[in-house]
GROMACS .gro file of C-alpha atoms in nm:
model
  356
    1UNK     CA    1   3.004  -1.244  -7.263
    2UNK     CA    2   3.295  -1.209  -7.043
    3UNK     CA    3   3.209  -1.266  -6.663
    4UNK     CA    4   3.479  -1.268  -6.383
    5UNK     CA    5   3.499  -1.518  -6.093
    6UNK     CA    6   3.708  -1.420  -5.762
    7UNK     CA    7   3.801  -1.680  -5.571
    8UNK     CA    8   3.825  -1.526  -5.220
    9UNK     CA    9   3.726  -1.817  -4.970
   10UNK     CA   10   4.123  -1.859  -4.856
   11UNK     CA   11   4.187  -1.841  -4.442
   12UNK     CA   12   4.534  -1.679  -4.486
   13UNK     CA   13   4.675  -1.847  -4.208
   14UNK     CA   14   5.041  -1.801  -4.288
   15UNK     CA   15   4.974  -1.441  -4.238
   16UNK     CA   16   4.841  -1.479  -3.876
   17UNK     CA   17   4.794  -1.268  -3.638
   18UNK     CA   18   4.691  -0.982  -3.908
   19UNK     CA   19   4.478  -1.260  -4.083
   20UNK     CA   20   4.207  -1.394  -3.862
   21UNK     CA   21   3.897  -1.605  -3.948
   22UNK     CA   22   3.658  -1.271  -3.984
   23UNK     CA   23   3.948  -1.049  -4.186
   24UNK     CA   24   4.143  -1.324  -4.367
   25UNK     CA   25   4.450  -1.155  -4.596
   26UNK     CA   26   4.238  -1.066  -4.905
   27UNK     CA   27   4.025  -0.847  -4.683
   28UNK     CA   28   4.351  -0.645  -4.558
   29UNK     CA   29   4.570  -0.398  -4.720
   30UNK     CA   30   4.888  -0.624  -4.772
   31UNK     CA   31   5.056  -0.378  -5.023
   32UNK     CA   32   4.919  -0.042  -5.119
   33UNK     CA   33   4.617   0.176  -4.961
   34UNK     CA   34   4.316  -0.107  -5.107
   35UNK     CA   35   4.249  -0.454  -4.976
   36UNK     CA   36   4.353  -0.725  -5.187
   37UNK     CA   37   3.985  -0.804  -5.294
   38UNK     CA   38   3.970  -0.447  -5.375
   39UNK     CA   39   4.249  -0.443  -5.599
   40UNK     CA   40   4.168  -0.732  -5.796
   41UNK     CA   41   3.807  -0.565  -5.875
   42UNK     CA   42   3.991  -0.257  -5.962
   43UNK     CA   43   4.188  -0.473  -6.183
   44UNK     CA   44   3.885  -0.544  -6.394
   45UNK     CA   45   3.787  -0.187  -6.438
   46UNK     CA   46   3.664  -0.102  -6.791
   47UNK     CA   47   3.709  -0.495  -6.852
   48UNK     CA   48   3.420  -0.649  -6.682
   49UNK     CA   49   3.125  -0.437  -6.567
   50UNK     CA   50   3.004  -0.474  -6.182
   51UNK     CA   51   2.692  -0.713  -6.307
   52UNK     CA   52   2.939  -0.964  -6.462
   53UNK     CA   53   3.172  -1.002  -6.133
   54UNK     CA   54   3.111  -1.276  -5.923
   55UNK     CA   55   3.308  -1.354  -5.562
   56UNK     CA   56   3.308  -1.718  -5.440
   57UNK     CA   57   3.378  -1.712  -5.059
   58UNK     CA   58   3.334  -1.882  -4.759
   59UNK     CA   59   2.949  -1.821  -4.622
   60UNK     CA   60   3.093  -1.626  -4.292
   61UNK     CA   61   3.279  -1.360  -4.499
   62UNK     CA   62   3.008  -1.226  -4.769
   63UNK     CA   63   2.881  -0.970  -4.550
   64UNK     CA   64   3.264  -0.853  -4.466
   65UNK     CA   65   3.312  -0.862  -4.864
   66UNK     CA   66   2.980  -0.680  -4.945
   67UNK     CA   67   3.077  -0.427  -4.708
   68UNK     CA   68   3.432  -0.368  -4.875
   69UNK     CA   69   3.263  -0.399  -5.234
   70UNK     CA   70   2.929  -0.183  -5.256
   71UNK     CA   71   2.957  -0.166  -5.596
   72UNK     CA   72   2.869  -0.567  -5.654
   73UNK     CA   73   2.556  -0.660  -5.610
   74UNK     CA   74   2.490  -0.878  -5.300
   75UNK     CA   75   2.397  -1.175  -5.529
   76UNK     CA   76   2.700  -1.195  -5.720
   77UNK     CA   77   2.865  -1.247  -5.381
   78UNK     CA   78   2.856  -1.636  -5.328
   79UNK     CA   79   2.887  -1.797  -4.987
   80UNK     CA   80   3.000  -2.178  -4.979
   81UNK     CA   81   2.841  -2.323  -4.727
   82UNK     CA   82   3.193  -2.504  -4.643
   83UNK     CA   83   3.550  -2.530  -4.775
   84UNK     CA   84   3.580  -2.770  -5.057
   85UNK     CA   85   3.893  -2.654  -5.243
   86UNK     CA   86   3.910  -2.472  -5.610
   87UNK     CA   87   3.787  -2.740  -5.830
   88UNK     CA   88   3.402  -2.721  -5.669
   89UNK     CA   89   3.434  -2.352  -5.605
   90UNK     CA   90   3.510  -2.334  -5.998
   91UNK     CA   91   3.219  -2.549  -6.065
   92UNK     CA   92   2.987  -2.397  -5.854
   93UNK     CA   93   3.079  -2.053  -5.993
   94UNK     CA   94   3.012  -2.238  -6.371
   95UNK     CA   95   2.702  -2.382  -6.278
   96UNK     CA   96   2.545  -2.041  -6.173
   97UNK     CA   97   2.668  -1.846  -6.470
   98UNK     CA   98   2.560  -2.099  -6.745
   99UNK     CA   99   2.222  -2.081  -6.573
  100UNK     CA  100   2.255  -1.682  -6.631
  101UNK     CA  101   2.422  -1.670  -6.957
  102UNK     CA  102   2.451  -2.008  -7.132
  103UNK     CA  103   2.750  -1.849  -7.353
  104UNK     CA  104   2.944  -1.708  -7.075
  105UNK     CA  105   3.331  -1.708  -7.074
  106UNK     CA  106   3.463  -1.713  -6.730
  107UNK     CA  107   3.765  -1.553  -6.579
  108UNK     CA  108   3.895  -1.711  -6.299
  109UNK     CA  109   4.117  -1.514  -6.049
  110UNK     CA  110   4.240  -1.550  -5.688
  111UNK     CA  111   4.178  -1.233  -5.488
  112UNK     CA  112   4.506  -1.283  -5.314
  113UNK     CA  113   4.757  -1.189  -5.598
  114UNK     CA  114   4.969  -0.863  -5.671
  115UNK     CA  115   4.988  -0.770  -6.033
  116UNK     CA  116   5.130  -0.487  -6.199
  117UNK     CA  117   5.005  -0.343  -6.436
  118UNK     CA  118   4.615  -0.349  -6.488
  119UNK     CA  119   4.677  -0.248  -6.864
  120UNK     CA  120   4.872  -0.537  -6.928
  121UNK     CA  121   4.667  -0.792  -6.731
  122UNK     CA  122   4.362  -0.676  -6.935
  123UNK     CA  123   4.562  -0.669  -7.259
  124UNK     CA  124   4.664  -1.065  -7.190
  125UNK     CA  125   4.289  -1.164  -7.089
  126UNK     CA  126   4.169  -1.007  -7.434
  127UNK     CA  127   4.449  -1.202  -7.620
  128UNK     CA  128   4.300  -1.521  -7.444
  129UNK     CA  129   3.968  -1.443  -7.528
  130UNK     CA  130   4.074  -1.435  -7.887
  131UNK     CA  131   4.193  -1.773  -7.866
  132UNK     CA  132   3.885  -1.898  -7.720
  133UNK     CA  133   3.672  -1.730  -7.992
  134UNK     CA  134   3.864  -1.910  -8.233
  135UNK     CA  135   3.838  -2.294  -8.076
  136UNK     CA  136   3.549  -2.305  -7.768
  137UNK     CA  137   3.744  -2.588  -7.596
  138UNK     CA  138   4.048  -2.399  -7.552
  139UNK     CA  139   4.124  -2.341  -7.125
  140UNK     CA  140   4.368  -2.053  -7.133
  141UNK     CA  141   4.634  -2.025  -6.866
  142UNK     CA  142   4.864  -1.754  -6.804
  143UNK     CA  143   5.216  -1.817  -6.721
  144UNK     CA  144   5.488  -1.621  -6.540
  145UNK     CA  145   5.839  -1.592  -6.651
  146UNK     CA  146   6.023  -1.703  -6.323
  147UNK     CA  147   6.252  -1.471  -6.187
  148UNK     CA  148   6.419  -1.711  -5.921
  149UNK     CA  149   6.395  -2.071  -5.825
  150UNK     CA  150   6.081  -2.036  -5.655
  151UNK     CA  151   5.985  -2.370  -5.416
  152UNK     CA  152   5.638  -2.228  -5.316
  153UNK     CA  153   5.490  -2.213  -5.692
  154UNK     CA  154   5.345  -2.459  -5.882
  155UNK     CA  155   5.531  -2.463  -6.272
  156UNK     CA  156   5.366  -2.500  -6.633
  157UNK     CA  157   5.612  -2.691  -6.861
  158UNK     CA  158   5.557  -2.506  -7.188
  159UNK     CA  159   5.585  -2.696  -7.540
  160UNK     CA  160   5.530  -2.595  -7.897
  161UNK     CA  161   5.517  -2.225  -7.985
  162UNK     CA  162   5.162  -2.123  -8.147
  163UNK     CA  163   5.094  -1.853  -8.404
  164UNK     CA  164   5.255  -1.601  -8.139
  165UNK     CA  165   5.559  -1.634  -8.001
  166UNK     CA  166   5.389  -1.561  -7.648
  167UNK     CA  167   5.134  -1.857  -7.697
  168UNK     CA  168   5.214  -2.199  -7.638
  169UNK     CA  169   5.075  -2.553  -7.595
  170UNK     CA  170   5.118  -2.706  -7.245
  171UNK     CA  171   5.326  -3.021  -7.179
  172UNK     CA  172   5.233  -3.036  -6.813
  173UNK     CA  173   5.169  -2.894  -6.459
  174UNK     CA  174   5.440  -2.956  -6.203
  175UNK     CA  175   5.375  -2.934  -5.872
  176UNK     CA  176   5.598  -2.726  -5.594
  177UNK     CA  177   5.941  -2.855  -5.627
  178UNK     CA  178   6.233  -2.883  -5.395
  179UNK     CA  179   6.544  -2.654  -5.429
  180UNK     CA  180   6.742  -2.856  -5.691
  181UNK     CA  181   6.440  -2.905  -5.911
  182UNK     CA  182   6.316  -2.538  -5.894
  183UNK     CA  183   6.667  -2.438  -6.030
  184UNK     CA  184   6.646  -2.688  -6.334
  185UNK     CA  185   6.344  -2.541  -6.428
  186UNK     CA  186   6.481  -2.187  -6.409
  187UNK     CA  187   6.763  -2.305  -6.616
  188UNK     CA  188   6.554  -2.474  -6.840
  189UNK     CA  189   6.381  -2.148  -6.973
  190UNK     CA  190   6.088  -2.346  -7.080
  191UNK     CA  191   5.885  -2.329  -6.750
  192UNK     CA  192   5.652  -2.065  -6.606
  193UNK     CA  193   5.533  -1.997  -6.260
  194UNK     CA  194   5.133  -2.111  -6.273
  195UNK     CA  195   4.961  -1.813  -6.152
  196UNK     CA  196   4.647  -2.000  -6.111
  197UNK     CA  197   4.422  -1.738  -6.341
  198UNK     CA  198   4.250  -1.908  -6.600
  199UNK     CA  199   4.004  -1.849  -6.871
  200UNK     CA  200   3.729  -2.091  -7.024
  201UNK     CA  201   3.392  -2.109  -7.128
  202UNK     CA  202   3.171  -2.218  -6.821
  203UNK     CA  203   2.997  -2.454  -6.988
  204UNK     CA  204   3.326  -2.634  -7.094
  205UNK     CA  205   3.483  -2.625  -6.734
  206UNK     CA  206   3.146  -2.747  -6.597
  207UNK     CA  207   3.127  -3.054  -6.847
  208UNK     CA  208   3.496  -3.130  -6.796
  209UNK     CA  209   3.445  -3.104  -6.432
  210UNK     CA  210   3.141  -3.377  -6.491
  211UNK     CA  211   3.355  -3.578  -6.734
  212UNK     CA  212   3.673  -3.608  -6.522
  213UNK     CA  213   3.496  -3.594  -6.179
  214UNK     CA  214   3.147  -3.758  -6.252
  215UNK     CA  215   3.037  -3.735  -5.857
  216UNK     CA  216   3.137  -3.363  -5.824
  217UNK     CA  217   2.938  -3.323  -6.154
  218UNK     CA  218   2.618  -3.483  -6.024
  219UNK     CA  219   2.601  -3.268  -5.737
  220UNK     CA  220   2.689  -2.931  -5.943
  221UNK     CA  221   2.427  -3.029  -6.172
  222UNK     CA  222   2.168  -3.070  -5.894
  223UNK     CA  223   2.258  -2.732  -5.759
  224UNK     CA  224   2.260  -2.605  -6.118
  225UNK     CA  225   1.876  -2.716  -6.156
  226UNK     CA  226   1.773  -2.550  -5.835
  227UNK     CA  227   1.868  -2.207  -5.949
  228UNK     CA  228   1.584  -1.953  -5.879
  229UNK     CA  229   1.360  -2.202  -5.698
  230UNK     CA  230   1.267  -2.150  -5.356
  231UNK     CA  231   1.473  -2.469  -5.246
  232UNK     CA  232   1.812  -2.325  -5.401
  233UNK     CA  233   1.985  -2.269  -5.068
  234UNK     CA  234   1.900  -2.606  -4.938
  235UNK     CA  235   1.992  -2.792  -5.214
  236UNK     CA  236   2.314  -2.583  -5.213
  237UNK     CA  237   2.377  -2.662  -4.865
  238UNK     CA  238   2.329  -3.033  -4.897
  239UNK     CA  239   2.499  -3.070  -5.233
  240UNK     CA  240   2.806  -2.879  -5.177
  241UNK     CA  241   2.850  -3.044  -4.859
  242UNK     CA  242   2.847  -3.403  -5.042
  243UNK     CA  243   3.152  -3.293  -5.278
  244UNK     CA  244   3.455  -3.381  -5.199
  245UNK     CA  245   3.728  -3.164  -5.223
  246UNK     CA  246   3.979  -3.119  -5.479
  247UNK     CA  247   4.192  -2.837  -5.675
  248UNK     CA  248   4.111  -2.763  -5.966
  249UNK     CA  249   4.468  -2.831  -6.088
  250UNK     CA  250   4.435  -3.191  -5.976
  251UNK     CA  251   4.067  -3.221  -6.090
  252UNK     CA  252   4.111  -3.089  -6.431
  253UNK     CA  253   4.399  -2.902  -6.551
  254UNK     CA  254   4.666  -3.200  -6.517
  255UNK     CA  255   4.415  -3.422  -6.773
  256UNK     CA  256   4.283  -3.188  -7.004
  257UNK     CA  257   4.424  -3.178  -7.337
  258UNK     CA  258   4.329  -2.842  -7.470
  259UNK     CA  259   4.518  -2.627  -7.260
  260UNK     CA  260   4.724  -2.350  -7.379
  261UNK     CA  261   4.943  -2.072  -7.176
  262UNK     CA  262   5.016  -1.737  -7.262
  263UNK     CA  263   5.334  -1.569  -7.128
  264UNK     CA  264   5.212  -1.303  -6.904
  265UNK     CA  265   5.322  -0.946  -6.993
  266UNK     CA  266   5.228  -0.824  -6.640
  267UNK     CA  267   5.429  -0.836  -6.324
  268UNK     CA  268   5.277  -1.099  -6.088
  269UNK     CA  269   5.346  -1.225  -5.696
  270UNK     CA  270   5.120  -1.468  -5.478
  271UNK     CA  271   5.101  -1.325  -5.163
  272UNK     CA  272   5.161  -1.679  -5.011
  273UNK     CA  273   5.394  -1.575  -4.667
  274UNK     CA  274   5.493  -1.299  -4.501
  275UNK     CA  275   5.833  -1.317  -4.664
  276UNK     CA  276   5.652  -1.224  -5.014
  277UNK     CA  277   5.647  -0.853  -4.869
  278UNK     CA  278   6.021  -0.847  -4.906
  279UNK     CA  279   5.962  -0.889  -5.294
  280UNK     CA  280   5.724  -0.598  -5.273
  281UNK     CA  281   5.791  -0.364  -5.016
  282UNK     CA  282   6.112  -0.171  -5.093
  283UNK     CA  283   6.389  -0.246  -4.794
  284UNK     CA  284   6.523   0.025  -4.544
  285UNK     CA  285   6.910   0.086  -4.536
  286UNK     CA  286   6.937  -0.224  -4.301
  287UNK     CA  287   6.754  -0.426  -4.556
  288UNK     CA  288   6.462  -0.455  -4.332
  289UNK     CA  289   6.108  -0.479  -4.472
  290UNK     CA  290   5.857  -0.260  -4.227
  291UNK     CA  291   5.501  -0.166  -4.235
  292UNK     CA  292   5.410   0.073  -3.928
  293UNK     CA  293   5.595   0.208  -3.674
  294UNK     CA  294   5.962   0.041  -3.604
  295UNK     CA  295   6.264   0.182  -3.435
  296UNK     CA  296   6.543  -0.074  -3.493
  297UNK     CA  297   6.910  -0.092  -3.324
  298UNK     CA  298   7.145  -0.301  -3.521
  299UNK     CA  299   6.860  -0.475  -3.687
  300UNK     CA  300   6.896  -0.639  -4.009
  301UNK     CA  301   6.680  -0.854  -4.249
  302UNK     CA  302   6.392  -0.863  -4.049
  303UNK     CA  303   6.031  -0.807  -4.127
  304UNK     CA  304   5.842  -0.595  -3.919
  305UNK     CA  305   5.444  -0.495  -3.948
  306UNK     CA  306   5.236  -0.319  -3.682
  307UNK     CA  307   4.883  -0.161  -3.677
  308UNK     CA  308   4.748   0.213  -3.565
  309UNK     CA  309   4.980   0.389  -3.332
  310UNK     CA  310   5.175   0.070  -3.195
  311UNK     CA  311   5.562   0.092  -3.229
  312UNK     CA  312   5.809  -0.231  -3.239
  313UNK     CA  313   6.168  -0.168  -3.106
  314UNK     CA  314   6.407  -0.413  -3.219
  315UNK     CA  315   6.771  -0.474  -3.066
  316UNK     CA  316   7.042  -0.713  -3.201
  317UNK     CA  317   6.837  -0.934  -3.401
  318UNK     CA  318   6.844  -1.056  -3.773
  319UNK     CA  319   6.599  -1.211  -3.996
  320UNK     CA  320   6.274  -1.240  -3.781
  321UNK     CA  321   5.943  -1.167  -3.861
  322UNK     CA  322   5.746  -0.968  -3.589
  323UNK     CA  323   5.411  -0.885  -3.682
  324UNK     CA  324   5.157  -0.702  -3.388
  325UNK     CA  325   4.796  -0.703  -3.486
  326UNK     CA  326   4.519  -0.641  -3.232
  327UNK     CA  327   4.556  -0.857  -2.935
  328UNK     CA  328   4.841  -1.071  -3.076
  329UNK     CA  329   5.212  -1.050  -3.176
  330UNK     CA  330   5.408  -1.314  -3.361
  331UNK     CA  331   5.785  -1.333  -3.340
  332UNK     CA  332   5.962  -1.614  -3.532
  333UNK     CA  333   6.277  -1.662  -3.740
  334UNK     CA  334   6.191  -1.634  -4.096
  335UNK     CA  335   6.320  -1.962  -4.171
  336UNK     CA  336   6.016  -2.067  -3.956
  337UNK     CA  337   5.746  -1.894  -4.116
  338UNK     CA  338   5.572  -2.231  -4.249
  339UNK     CA  339   5.539  -2.326  -3.866
  340UNK     CA  340   5.277  -2.020  -3.805
  341UNK     CA  341   5.022  -2.260  -3.938
  342UNK     CA  342   5.141  -2.503  -3.655
  343UNK     CA  343   5.085  -2.242  -3.391
  344UNK     CA  344   4.753  -2.137  -3.534
  345UNK     CA  345   4.653  -2.503  -3.461
  346UNK     CA  346   4.793  -2.485  -3.108
  347UNK     CA  347   4.583  -2.158  -3.077
  348UNK     CA  348   4.279  -2.385  -3.171
  349UNK     CA  349   4.363  -2.656  -2.940
  350UNK     CA  350   4.404  -2.424  -2.630
  351UNK     CA  351   4.044  -2.264  -2.707
  352UNK     CA  352   4.197  -1.945  -2.776
  353UNK     CA  353   3.921  -1.845  -3.004
  354UNK     CA  354   3.959  -1.474  -2.923
  355UNK     CA  355   4.316  -1.500  -3.088
  356UNK     CA  356   4.191  -1.630  -3.415
   0.00000   0.00000   0.00000
């Protein structure tokens, strides 16, 4: 049976001050009227029933996620005791799924993507399922045809077309490129953005992690063996903390030979930073992206977001990110938005936990 695992453990630091420790971006309404994690669950309606949906997150976020997703069983919201990147996250979810359903097929997807339409997304997943039914060894990815030379996404280089003209062998995975390399990928026409959405049999991905990362696999198998026992929480805490963190791309995908990519029929965006909003929210007549109350005089190319009844007034400014959220306001040139992480670290060093 098909199960879905939603990865929702990110901190969303680049979306400070809207994204905070207790309410990271996946719990926020970034685009539309539903939070990002609620929209992800909405995307699965009619494809995966609630009792076969699992959320993997930071332990401190379990209750907040449960409040936003009352339709999910609390036991299906898995609180990781510490951050260990995506390979341990996938491995833990796979270990728990195999204990429940040895034949489980696992759709793995992040909680912070913007996808349209849900029907096209589900059609692509169903196509991937057919390939796994034919060959249970396969790992299926969903490649996004690039529309510009993005430097913030990883890439998939496609190879030979298979029996369908939208399904390809994978030559290799490519890391986030510099500007010139990204342009060469776009010009070549044989590269996709890596959506980070995967489809595989739970037992197969668990065995593969164990093969390529035996130490990680040892800890995951110990957790799996404790499922349903009184010692489960203690074993989870000690064994998961002992894992060395690594991304699923580095740990598995760049090495595993049986991978294919389906060219996604759906539109997709990885909401990675404030500038992503310029692609998703209609610009006003001055080229500004506005969420909330804003009065601009000779203001151009800015991203402005406010909360509640707060109003931001700007005069004679261009290309700024201005975000008011709770007890903090961010003002930065768009070109410097990567330094938001630096600002968050500075707040931590100053002991200003009330701003985090």
